[in-house]
């Protein structure tokens, strides 16, 4: 049975605890330094919560954290998270420490401290926006039909490994169709044997919910 | 004697005493504290070094004060967690190799494993002083 420790945090912690409770083979230990929230967690989720300061080695002793498999630090305070992970790792020999970080720069800094994994929602959000911006850059135009359920996207092929590749070999997703390819002044209705060329503009028909998936698929061939 | 660059984080009584000591010795001293009122105590001493207001647990403040140019640092805020955290930052991210920190909760001393960081155990010092007083 895997021993997982969740230290501090509020509603984010409640969500993660709830998800872990659904997984078999996990022994969950919960610590929280906010008395009111510790009570809320016990009342709403039915889990035992140690109301304790998760940066103090004494709290770890009481909660039986020695050699736990995973320690997850979810405080709003980055210093609290870093120190509690260090107590877990250095004194209580926890195998893996995971921390959230409010300041995105702490993703790198915590790594230097020896914390195994650091998650910053701001960092993830930025990376996601950056990725989508890059993807959208290649999107020439898009239009929707049937009350926005169906989307027609035009994707420009530029610096892509898809150039000179044959359509049937690229594993194009089956939830989308290539309606046509604009090549210079020509319009090509593609078949499996169609070979892509640089600067092709690929017109794709897909359900709106799958648009990003298709664009991400094409994007993975970028040089 | 060659002038040293001394960085002090935390301007409570201990920080003030260290700052005054090095300042009187003629060293270049910078004290950082996030609370500007904390510098009032320094004004009552013979300190002639610099002060800076800011949270030294953030890269912005440490970068702005060019802390990587300091060889020696004392991290003596009221919070053990902050002291350990800032010491790690100064060592791992700014390359300072001579750091002294104060700690009240001695169970946290095990977190400081680097030879670059020395710890002053405040309660232990206080207890020893009591013992001396009794004897």
Short mmCIF file of C-alpha atoms in Angstrom, two decimals:
data_model
loop_
_atom_site.label_atom_id
_atom_site.label_comp_id
_atom_site.label_asym_id
_atom_site.label_seq_id
_atom_site.Cartn_x
_atom_site.Cartn_y
_atom_site.Cartn_z
CA UNK A 1 0.00 0.00 0.00
CA UNK A 2 1.37 3.43 -1.00
CA UNK A 3 1.60 6.05 1.70
CA UNK A 4 0.69 9.51 0.34
CA UNK A 5 0.89 12.65 2.49
CA UNK A 6 -1.02 15.82 1.66
CA UNK A 7 0.12 18.88 3.57
CA UNK A 8 -1.81 22.14 3.84
CA UNK A 9 -3.86 23.79 1.11
CA UNK A 10 -7.55 24.64 0.93
CA UNK A 11 -10.10 23.73 -1.75
CA UNK A 12 -7.38 22.52 -4.12
CA UNK A 13 -6.30 20.11 -1.35
CA UNK A 14 -9.91 19.03 -0.79
CA UNK A 15 -10.22 18.16 -4.48
CA UNK A 16 -6.96 16.20 -4.54
CA UNK A 17 -7.85 14.34 -1.33
CA UNK A 18 -11.25 13.44 -2.78
CA UNK A 19 -9.57 12.06 -5.92
CA UNK A 20 -7.03 10.06 -3.91
CA UNK A 21 -9.81 8.57 -1.77
CA UNK A 22 -11.19 6.96 -4.95
CA UNK A 23 -7.91 5.19 -5.67
CA UNK A 24 -7.40 1.76 -4.14
CA UNK A 25 -4.12 0.83 -2.47
CA UNK A 26 -3.39 4.32 -1.09
CA UNK A 27 -3.01 5.18 2.56
CA UNK A 28 -3.67 8.89 2.85
CA UNK A 29 -2.19 11.07 5.60
CA UNK A 30 -3.49 14.64 5.72
CA UNK A 31 -1.89 17.52 7.61
CA UNK A 32 -3.25 21.03 7.72
CA UNK A 33 -2.13 24.06 9.69
CA UNK A 34 -5.50 25.81 9.41
CA UNK A 35 -7.72 24.51 12.19
CA UNK A 36 -10.98 25.58 10.56
CA UNK A 37 -10.06 23.99 7.23
CA UNK A 38 -8.80 20.83 8.91
CA UNK A 39 -12.25 20.52 10.52
CA UNK A 40 -13.94 21.21 7.17
CA UNK A 41 -11.89 18.44 5.50
CA UNK A 42 -12.84 15.96 8.22
CA UNK A 43 -16.51 16.91 8.09
CA UNK A 44 -16.86 17.00 4.30
CA UNK A 45 -14.60 14.12 3.27
CA UNK A 46 -14.61 11.95 6.36
CA UNK A 47 -10.82 11.80 6.51
CA UNK A 48 -8.74 12.13 9.64
CA UNK A 49 -6.69 15.34 9.51
CA UNK A 50 -3.73 16.21 11.69
CA UNK A 51 -4.05 19.86 12.62
CA UNK A 52 -0.33 20.59 12.67
CA UNK A 53 2.48 22.76 11.32
CA UNK A 54 3.86 20.76 8.39
CA UNK A 55 7.24 22.49 8.60
CA UNK A 56 7.91 21.00 12.07
CA UNK A 57 9.59 17.60 12.29
CA UNK A 58 7.54 16.85 15.44
CA UNK A 59 4.32 17.02 13.38
CA UNK A 60 5.73 14.43 10.97
CA UNK A 61 6.54 12.09 13.85
CA UNK A 62 3.01 12.28 15.24
CA UNK A 63 1.46 11.71 11.80
CA UNK A 64 3.69 8.70 11.06
CA UNK A 65 5.19 10.04 7.85
CA UNK A 66 8.56 8.27 8.00
CA UNK A 67 9.47 6.69 4.62
CA UNK A 68 6.16 7.66 3.01
CA UNK A 69 6.06 7.23 -0.77
CA UNK A 70 4.86 10.68 -1.77
CA UNK A 71 4.63 14.03 0.02
CA UNK A 72 2.49 16.75 -1.60
CA UNK A 73 2.80 20.34 -0.31
CA UNK A 74 -0.15 22.57 -1.22
CA UNK A 75 0.22 25.68 0.93
CA UNK A 76 -0.38 29.14 -0.51
CA UNK A 77 2.98 30.06 0.99
CA UNK A 78 5.98 28.99 -1.08
CA UNK A 79 8.41 29.05 1.86
CA UNK A 80 6.12 26.74 3.87
CA UNK A 81 5.96 24.34 0.91
CA UNK A 82 9.72 24.30 0.39
CA UNK A 83 10.51 23.74 4.07
CA UNK A 84 7.88 21.03 4.53
CA UNK A 85 9.21 19.17 1.46
CA UNK A 86 12.75 19.40 2.84
CA UNK A 87 11.62 18.05 6.23
CA UNK A 88 9.87 15.20 4.38
CA UNK A 89 12.84 14.37 2.19
CA UNK A 90 15.86 15.03 4.39
CA UNK A 91 14.62 14.00 7.83
CA UNK A 92 11.75 11.60 7.13
CA UNK A 93 13.18 9.96 3.99
CA UNK A 94 10.02 10.38 1.92
CA UNK A 95 10.68 8.95 -1.55
CA UNK A 96 9.10 11.69 -3.67
CA UNK A 97 8.25 15.28 -2.84
CA UNK A 98 5.86 17.38 -4.90
CA UNK A 99 5.16 21.04 -4.25
CA UNK A 100 2.97 23.73 -5.69
CA UNK A 101 4.59 27.14 -6.11
CA UNK A 102 2.77 30.46 -6.27
CA UNK A 103 5.76 32.23 -7.79
CA UNK A 104 6.49 30.61 -11.20
CA UNK A 105 10.24 31.26 -10.77
CA UNK A 106 10.19 28.83 -7.87
CA UNK A 107 9.68 25.95 -10.30
CA UNK A 108 13.40 26.19 -11.09
CA UNK A 109 14.52 27.25 -7.61
CA UNK A 110 12.75 24.41 -5.77
CA UNK A 111 14.40 21.98 -8.18
CA UNK A 112 17.79 23.26 -7.00
CA UNK A 113 16.68 22.64 -3.40
CA UNK A 114 16.12 18.95 -4.19
CA UNK A 115 12.31 18.96 -4.38
CA UNK A 116 11.42 16.30 -6.95
CA UNK A 117 8.52 17.94 -8.72
CA UNK A 118 7.20 21.51 -8.65
CA UNK A 119 3.89 22.66 -10.08
CA UNK A 120 3.02 26.31 -10.64
CA UNK A 121 -0.43 26.97 -12.03
CA UNK A 122 0.79 30.32 -13.41
CA UNK A 123 3.72 28.55 -15.09
CA UNK A 124 1.47 25.87 -16.59
CA UNK A 125 -1.03 28.50 -17.74
CA UNK A 126 1.74 30.53 -19.39
CA UNK A 127 3.21 27.45 -21.12
CA UNK A 128 -0.26 26.51 -22.33
CA UNK A 129 -0.96 30.02 -23.66
CA UNK A 130 2.47 30.10 -25.33
CA UNK A 131 1.83 26.70 -26.93
CA UNK A 132 -1.63 27.66 -28.13
CA UNK A 133 -0.33 30.97 -29.47
CA UNK A 134 2.30 29.10 -31.47
CA UNK A 135 -0.34 26.69 -32.73
CA UNK A 136 -2.72 29.52 -33.58
CA UNK A 137 0.04 31.33 -35.51
CA UNK A 138 -0.15 28.59 -38.12
CA UNK A 139 -3.90 28.82 -38.28
CA UNK A 140 -4.75 31.03 -41.22
CA UNK A 141 -8.48 31.19 -40.68
CA UNK A 142 -11.29 29.33 -39.05
CA UNK A 143 -15.06 29.32 -39.48
CA UNK A 144 -17.84 27.43 -37.81
CA UNK A 145 -21.14 26.01 -39.00
CA UNK A 146 -24.12 24.33 -37.37
CA UNK A 147 -24.20 26.63 -34.33
CA UNK A 148 -20.44 26.33 -33.85
CA UNK A 149 -20.55 22.53 -33.54
CA UNK A 150 -18.47 22.03 -36.69
CA UNK A 151 -15.29 24.01 -37.35
CA UNK A 152 -13.41 24.50 -40.60
CA UNK A 153 -9.77 25.39 -39.98
CA UNK A 154 -7.12 26.40 -42.47
CA UNK A 155 -3.63 25.42 -41.37
CA UNK A 156 -0.49 26.69 -43.11
CA UNK A 157 2.33 24.17 -43.55
CA UNK A 158 5.63 25.90 -42.95
CA UNK A 159 8.90 24.42 -41.66
CA UNK A 160 7.10 21.15 -41.07
CA UNK A 161 8.34 17.58 -41.35
CA UNK A 162 5.04 16.89 -43.12
CA UNK A 163 6.51 18.39 -46.32
CA UNK A 164 7.14 15.53 -48.78
CA UNK A 165 5.24 13.07 -46.56
CA UNK A 166 2.32 11.03 -47.92
CA UNK A 167 -1.07 11.63 -46.27
CA UNK A 168 -1.76 7.93 -45.60
CA UNK A 169 1.55 7.62 -43.69
CA UNK A 170 1.09 10.42 -41.19
CA UNK A 171 -1.58 8.78 -39.02
CA UNK A 172 -4.01 11.65 -39.44
CA UNK A 173 -6.65 11.46 -36.67
CA UNK A 174 -9.89 9.74 -37.64
CA UNK A 175 -12.05 12.39 -35.91
CA UNK A 176 -11.19 14.97 -38.58
CA UNK A 177 -11.17 15.22 -42.36
CA UNK A 178 -8.96 17.14 -44.77
CA UNK A 179 -11.49 18.74 -47.09
CA UNK A 180 -8.96 20.21 -49.49
CA UNK A 181 -5.44 21.57 -49.80
CA UNK A 182 -4.70 24.98 -51.31
CA UNK A 183 -1.37 24.89 -53.15
CA UNK A 184 -0.52 28.14 -54.91
CA UNK A 185 -3.47 28.76 -57.22
CA UNK A 186 -4.49 25.07 -57.21
CA UNK A 187 -7.05 23.35 -55.06
CA UNK A 188 -6.37 19.69 -54.37
CA UNK A 189 -8.94 17.22 -53.09
CA UNK A 190 -6.62 14.87 -51.21
CA UNK A 191 -6.45 11.12 -51.34
CA UNK A 192 -4.28 8.79 -49.28
CA UNK A 193 -1.51 9.19 -51.87
CA UNK A 194 -1.38 13.00 -51.69
CA UNK A 195 2.09 14.30 -50.85
CA UNK A 196 2.27 17.45 -48.70
CA UNK A 197 4.41 20.38 -49.78
CA UNK A 198 5.82 23.36 -47.97
CA UNK A 199 3.35 26.31 -47.87
CA UNK A 200 0.33 24.03 -48.43
CA UNK A 201 -2.79 25.41 -46.74
CA UNK A 202 -4.69 22.44 -45.35
CA UNK A 203 -8.42 22.85 -44.84
CA UNK A 204 -9.68 20.62 -42.03
CA UNK A 205 -13.26 19.86 -41.00
CA UNK A 206 -13.76 18.73 -37.43
CA UNK A 207 -16.07 18.95 -34.44
CA UNK A 208 -15.35 22.16 -32.50
CA UNK A 209 -14.26 20.19 -29.43
CA UNK A 210 -11.57 18.41 -31.48
CA UNK A 211 -10.10 21.47 -33.22
CA UNK A 212 -7.19 21.93 -30.82
CA UNK A 213 -6.43 18.18 -30.89
CA UNK A 214 -6.05 18.28 -34.67
CA UNK A 215 -3.96 21.44 -34.59
CA UNK A 216 -1.74 19.91 -31.90
CA UNK A 217 -1.38 16.80 -34.07
CA UNK A 218 -0.15 18.91 -37.02
CA UNK A 219 2.01 21.03 -34.74
CA UNK A 220 3.99 18.01 -33.55
CA UNK A 221 5.61 17.82 -37.01
CA UNK A 222 7.07 21.33 -36.67
CA UNK A 223 10.81 21.59 -37.17
CA UNK B 1 42.64 44.53 6.74
CA UNK B 2 40.82 44.07 3.45
CA UNK B 3 37.24 45.33 3.46
CA UNK B 4 34.59 42.62 3.29
CA UNK B 5 31.11 42.82 1.80
CA UNK B 6 28.66 41.66 4.47
CA UNK B 7 25.00 40.95 3.76
CA UNK B 8 22.54 40.85 6.65
CA UNK B 9 18.94 39.73 6.20
CA UNK B 10 16.73 40.73 9.13
CA UNK B 11 17.06 43.85 11.23
CA UNK B 12 15.91 42.61 14.62
CA UNK B 13 18.27 42.88 17.57
CA UNK B 14 20.69 40.18 16.41
CA UNK B 15 20.89 41.62 12.89
CA UNK B 16 21.44 45.11 14.29
CA UNK B 17 24.31 43.90 16.53
CA UNK B 18 26.02 42.07 13.65
CA UNK B 19 25.53 45.07 11.35
CA UNK B 20 27.05 47.50 13.85
CA UNK B 21 30.00 45.17 14.52
CA UNK B 22 31.02 44.87 10.85
CA UNK B 23 30.24 48.52 10.12
CA UNK B 24 32.55 49.67 12.95
CA UNK B 25 35.21 47.32 11.59
CA UNK B 26 35.05 49.29 8.34
CA UNK B 27 33.43 46.65 6.16
CA UNK B 28 30.79 47.34 3.50
CA UNK B 29 27.51 46.24 5.07
CA UNK B 30 24.01 45.95 3.60
CA UNK B 31 20.97 45.13 5.76
CA UNK B 32 17.75 43.98 4.07
CA UNK B 33 14.44 43.83 5.93
CA UNK B 34 10.90 43.78 4.62
CA UNK B 35 9.69 46.09 7.38
CA UNK B 36 11.01 49.65 7.18
CA UNK B 37 10.31 50.26 10.88
CA UNK B 38 12.87 47.55 11.66
CA UNK B 39 15.64 49.98 10.68
CA UNK B 40 14.74 52.33 13.56
CA UNK B 41 16.95 50.25 15.87
CA UNK B 42 19.88 50.59 13.48
CA UNK B 43 19.59 54.38 13.63
CA UNK B 44 20.28 54.26 17.37
CA UNK B 45 23.67 52.61 16.75
CA UNK B 46 26.93 53.67 15.08
CA UNK B 47 25.96 51.82 11.90
CA UNK B 48 27.06 53.58 8.73
CA UNK B 49 26.25 50.94 6.11
CA UNK B 50 23.37 50.63 3.67
CA UNK B 51 19.80 49.46 4.20
CA UNK B 52 17.24 48.12 1.76
CA UNK B 53 13.52 47.46 2.26
CA UNK B 54 12.23 44.28 0.66
CA UNK B 55 11.35 40.62 1.02
CA UNK B 56 14.67 38.80 0.76
CA UNK B 57 12.94 35.50 0.02
CA UNK B 58 12.19 36.81 -3.48
CA UNK B 59 14.55 36.85 -6.44
CA UNK B 60 13.51 40.44 -7.33
CA UNK B 61 14.87 41.83 -4.08
CA UNK B 62 18.02 39.70 -4.10
CA UNK B 63 18.72 40.59 -7.74
CA UNK B 64 18.07 44.30 -7.15
CA UNK B 65 20.59 44.29 -4.30
CA UNK B 66 23.17 42.34 -6.35
CA UNK B 67 23.65 39.87 -3.52
CA UNK B 68 25.85 37.57 -5.59
CA UNK B 69 28.66 40.13 -5.07
CA UNK B 70 28.66 39.35 -1.32
CA UNK B 71 30.96 36.69 0.08
CA UNK B 72 29.45 36.46 3.57
CA UNK B 73 25.83 36.59 4.71
CA UNK B 74 23.92 36.46 7.99
CA UNK B 75 20.25 35.48 7.79
CA UNK B 76 18.67 36.35 11.11
CA UNK B 77 14.96 37.11 10.66
CA UNK B 78 12.40 36.07 13.27
CA UNK B 79 11.30 33.07 11.22
CA UNK B 80 13.27 29.81 11.15
CA UNK B 81 11.58 28.79 7.90
CA UNK B 82 12.51 32.07 6.21
CA UNK B 83 16.10 31.82 7.44
CA UNK B 84 16.56 28.29 6.10
CA UNK B 85 14.82 29.16 2.83
CA UNK B 86 16.80 32.36 2.23
CA UNK B 87 20.08 30.60 3.11
CA UNK B 88 19.31 27.96 0.48
CA UNK B 89 18.51 30.68 -2.06
CA UNK B 90 21.73 32.57 -1.33
CA UNK B 91 23.81 29.41 -1.58
CA UNK B 92 22.19 27.58 -4.49
CA UNK B 93 21.10 30.51 -6.66
CA UNK B 94 23.60 33.26 -5.79
CA UNK B 95 26.73 31.27 -4.96
CA UNK B 96 27.37 32.71 -1.48
CA UNK B 97 29.56 30.23 0.35
CA UNK B 98 29.75 31.66 3.87
CA UNK B 99 26.27 31.94 5.38
CA UNK B 100 25.25 32.01 9.02
CA UNK B 101 21.62 31.64 10.05
CA UNK B 102 19.78 31.76 13.37
CA UNK B 103 17.38 28.98 14.32
CA UNK B 104 15.07 28.75 17.33
CA UNK B 105 13.59 25.30 16.72
CA UNK B 106 16.59 23.00 16.89
CA UNK B 107 14.67 20.10 15.29
CA UNK B 108 14.97 22.05 12.03
CA UNK B 109 18.76 22.21 12.20
CA UNK B 110 18.88 18.86 10.35
CA UNK B 111 17.61 20.69 7.26
CA UNK B 112 20.88 22.57 7.04
CA UNK B 113 23.35 20.08 5.63
CA UNK B 114 25.57 22.27 3.48
CA UNK B 115 29.08 23.11 4.73
CA UNK B 116 28.47 26.65 3.41
CA UNK B 117 25.76 27.28 6.01
CA UNK B 118 26.43 27.55 9.75
CA UNK B 119 23.61 27.65 12.29
CA UNK B 120 23.31 29.65 15.50
CA UNK B 121 20.90 27.81 17.80
CA UNK B 122 19.32 30.70 19.68
CA UNK B 123 17.51 28.76 22.42
CA UNK B 124 20.55 26.61 23.06
CA UNK B 125 22.69 29.76 23.45
CA UNK B 126 20.11 31.24 25.79
CA UNK B 127 19.98 28.06 27.87
CA UNK B 128 23.77 27.94 28.12
CA UNK B 129 23.72 31.56 29.31
CA UNK B 130 21.18 30.60 31.99
CA UNK B 131 23.37 27.71 33.08
CA UNK B 132 26.36 30.01 33.34
CA UNK B 133 24.25 32.40 35.38
CA UNK B 134 23.15 29.64 37.76
CA UNK B 135 26.67 28.34 38.20
#
